[in-house]
Amino acid sequence: MIIIAFAPKSSKVLPNIFCKNFKHCAVLVPRGHNFTMYQFSSHKNVAKIDIRLRDLRLLCAHGWCFVYVPGDVRSNFNPRGAWTCVDMSKRAIGLHAPFIWSPDALYKKLCE
């Protein structure tokens, strides 16, 4: 199982201008009872953060939405090669959709 987390706020300028509901997304991978969050900040700069269930509740309280995707992370998943947070998320779940560029479009595609 992979969890894609969508955030309503971002510190970047362009997502705040062009994106409507969700401004950022991140990949959560379960590791036992905890999770590993791949947080994209810039090209070739991805933070790997260990979080617990309590942290997920805090993120949910601050407006984050979570979409559960069945399956495991692809074996050739390299988060450092991604250009955007959406590109990193699509690589993690193995989604080939060249016209999905924003977190809103990715959320809509995953919730179909």
Coordinates of N, CA, C and O in Angstrom, one line a residue, residues 35-89:
F35 N 5.8 5.0 9.1 CA 5.8 5.4 7.7 C 7.0 6.2 7.3 O 7.6 6.8 8.2
T36 N 7.4 6.1 6.1 CA 8.5 6.9 5.6 C 7.9 7.9 4.6 O 7.2 7.5 3.6
M37 N 8.0 9.2 4.8 CA 7.5 10.2 3.9 C 8.6 10.7 3.0 O 9.7 11.1 3.5
Y38 N 8.4 10.7 1.7 CA 9.3 11.3 0.8 C 8.7 12.7 0.5 O 7.8 12.9 -0.2
Q39 N 9.4 13.7 1.0 CA 9.0 15.1 0.9 C 9.8 15.8 -0.2 O 11.0 16.0 0.0
F40 N 9.2 16.2 -1.3 CA 10.0 16.9 -2.4 C 10.1 18.4 -2.1 O 9.2 19.0 -1.7
S41 N 11.3 18.9 -2.2 CA 11.6 20.3 -2.0 C 12.1 21.0 -3.3 O 11.8 22.1 -3.6
S42 N 13.0 20.3 -4.0 CA 13.5 20.8 -5.3 C 14.1 19.6 -6.1 O 14.2 18.5 -5.5
H43 N 14.5 19.9 -7.3 CA 15.0 18.8 -8.1 C 16.3 18.3 -7.5 O 17.2 19.0 -7.1
K44 N 16.4 17.0 -7.3 CA 17.5 16.2 -6.7 C 17.6 16.6 -5.2 O 18.6 16.4 -4.6
N45 N 16.5 17.0 -4.6 CA 16.5 17.3 -3.2 C 15.2 16.8 -2.6 O 14.2 17.5 -2.5
V46 N 15.2 15.6 -2.1 CA 14.0 14.9 -1.5 C 14.4 14.5 -0.1 O 15.4 13.8 0.1
A47 N 13.6 15.0 0.9 CA 13.8 14.6 2.3 C 13.1 13.3 2.6 O 11.9 13.1 2.2
K48 N 13.7 12.4 3.3 CA 13.1 11.2 3.7 C 12.8 11.3 5.2 O 13.8 11.4 6.0
I49 N 11.5 11.4 5.6 CA 11.1 11.7 7.0 C 10.4 10.5 7.5 O 9.5 9.9 6.9
D50 N 10.8 10.0 8.7 CA 10.1 8.9 9.4 C 9.0 9.5 10.3 O 9.2 10.4 11.1
I51 N 7.8 9.0 10.0 CA 6.6 9.6 10.8 C 5.8 8.4 11.4 O 5.9 7.3 10.9
R52 N 5.0 8.7 12.4 CA 4.2 7.7 13.1 C 2.7 8.1 12.8 O 2.4 9.1 12.2
L53 N 1.8 7.2 13.3 CA 0.4 7.4 13.1 C -0.1 8.7 13.8 O -0.9 9.4 13.2
R54 N 0.5 9.1 14.9 CA 0.2 10.4 15.5 C 0.5 11.5 14.6 O -0.3 12.5 14.6
D55 N 1.6 11.5 13.9 CA 2.0 12.5 13.0 C 1.0 12.6 11.8 O 0.7 13.7 11.3
L56 N 0.4 11.5 11.4 CA -0.6 11.5 10.3 C -1.9 12.2 10.8 O -2.5 12.9 10.1
R57 N -2.2 12.0 12.1 CA -3.4 12.7 12.6 C -3.2 14.2 12.7 O -4.1 15.0 12.5
L58 N -1.9 14.6 13.0 CA -1.6 16.0 13.0 C -1.7 16.6 11.6 O -2.2 17.7 11.5
L59 N -1.2 15.9 10.7 CA -1.3 16.4 9.3 C -2.7 16.5 8.8 O -3.1 17.5 8.2
C60 N -3.5 15.5 9.2 CA -4.9 15.6 8.8 C -5.6 16.7 9.5 O -6.5 17.4 8.9
A61 N -5.3 17.1 10.7 CA -5.9 18.2 11.4 C -5.5 19.5 10.8 O -6.2 20.5 10.9
H62 N -4.4 19.6 10.0 CA -3.9 20.8 9.4 C -4.4 20.8 7.9 O -3.9 21.6 7.1
G63 N -5.3 20.0 7.5 CA -5.9 20.0 6.2 C -5.4 19.1 5.1 O -5.8 19.2 4.0
W64 N -4.4 18.3 5.5 CA -3.9 17.3 4.5 C -4.9 16.2 4.2 O -5.6 15.8 5.1
C65 N -5.0 15.8 3.0 CA -5.8 14.6 2.6 C -5.0 13.5 2.2 O -3.9 13.7 1.6
F66 N -5.4 12.3 2.4 CA -4.7 11.1 2.1 C -5.4 10.2 1.2 O -6.6 9.9 1.4
V67 N -4.8 9.7 0.1 CA -5.4 8.8 -0.8 C -4.5 7.5 -0.8 O -3.3 7.5 -1.0
Y68 N -5.2 6.4 -0.5 CA -4.6 5.1 -0.4 C -4.5 4.4 -1.8 O -5.6 4.3 -2.4
V69 N -3.4 4.0 -2.2 CA -3.2 3.4 -3.5 C -2.8 1.9 -3.3 O -1.8 1.7 -2.6
P70 N -3.5 1.0 -3.8 CA -3.1 -0.4 -3.6 C -1.8 -0.7 -4.4 O -1.4 -0.1 -5.4
G71 N -1.0 -1.7 -3.8 CA 0.2 -2.1 -4.4 C 1.4 -1.5 -3.7 O 1.3 -0.8 -2.7
D72 N 2.6 -1.9 -4.1 CA 3.8 -1.5 -3.4 C 4.6 -0.5 -4.3 O 4.3 -0.3 -5.5
V73 N 5.5 0.1 -3.7 CA 6.4 1.1 -4.4 C 7.2 0.3 -5.5 O 7.6 -0.8 -5.2
R74 N 7.3 0.9 -6.6 CA 8.0 0.3 -7.7 C 9.4 0.0 -7.3 O 10.0 0.8 -6.6
S75 N 10.0 -1.1 -7.8 CA 11.3 -1.4 -7.4 C 12.4 -0.5 -7.9 O 13.4 -0.3 -7.3
N76 N 12.1 0.2 -9.0 CA 13.1 1.2 -9.6 C 12.7 2.6 -9.2 O 13.1 3.5 -10.0
F77 N 12.0 2.8 -8.1 CA 11.6 4.1 -7.7 C 12.8 4.9 -7.2 O 13.5 4.5 -6.3
N78 N 13.1 6.0 -7.9 CA 14.2 6.9 -7.5 C 13.6 8.3 -7.3 O 13.3 9.1 -8.2
P79 N 13.3 8.7 -6.0 CA 12.7 10.0 -5.8 C 13.6 11.2 -6.2 O 13.1 12.3 -6.5
R80 N 14.9 11.1 -6.2 CA 15.8 12.2 -6.5 C 15.8 12.5 -8.0 O 16.3 13.6 -8.3
G81 N 15.2 11.7 -8.8 CA 15.2 12.0 -10.3 C 14.0 12.8 -10.7 O 13.9 13.2 -11.9
A82 N 13.1 13.1 -9.8 CA 11.8 13.7 -10.1 C 12.0 15.2 -10.2 O 12.9 15.8 -9.6
W83 N 11.2 15.9 -11.1 CA 11.3 17.3 -11.3 C 10.3 18.1 -10.4 O 10.5 19.2 -10.1
T84 N 9.1 17.4 -10.1 CA 8.1 18.1 -9.2 C 7.6 17.0 -8.2 O 7.9 15.8 -8.3
C85 N 6.8 17.5 -7.3 CA 6.2 16.6 -6.3 C 5.2 15.6 -7.0 O 5.1 14.5 -6.6
V86 N 4.5 16.1 -8.0 CA 3.6 15.3 -8.7 C 4.3 14.2 -9.5 O 3.9 13.1 -9.6
D87 N 5.4 14.6 -10.1 CA 6.3 13.6 -10.9 C 6.8 12.5 -9.9 O 6.8 11.4 -10.3
M88 N 7.2 12.9 -8.8 CA 7.7 11.9 -7.8 C 6.6 11.0 -7.4 O 6.8 9.8 -7.3
S89 N 5.4 11.5 -7.2 CA 4.2 10.6 -6.8 C 3.8 9.7 -7.9 O 3.5 8.5 -7.7

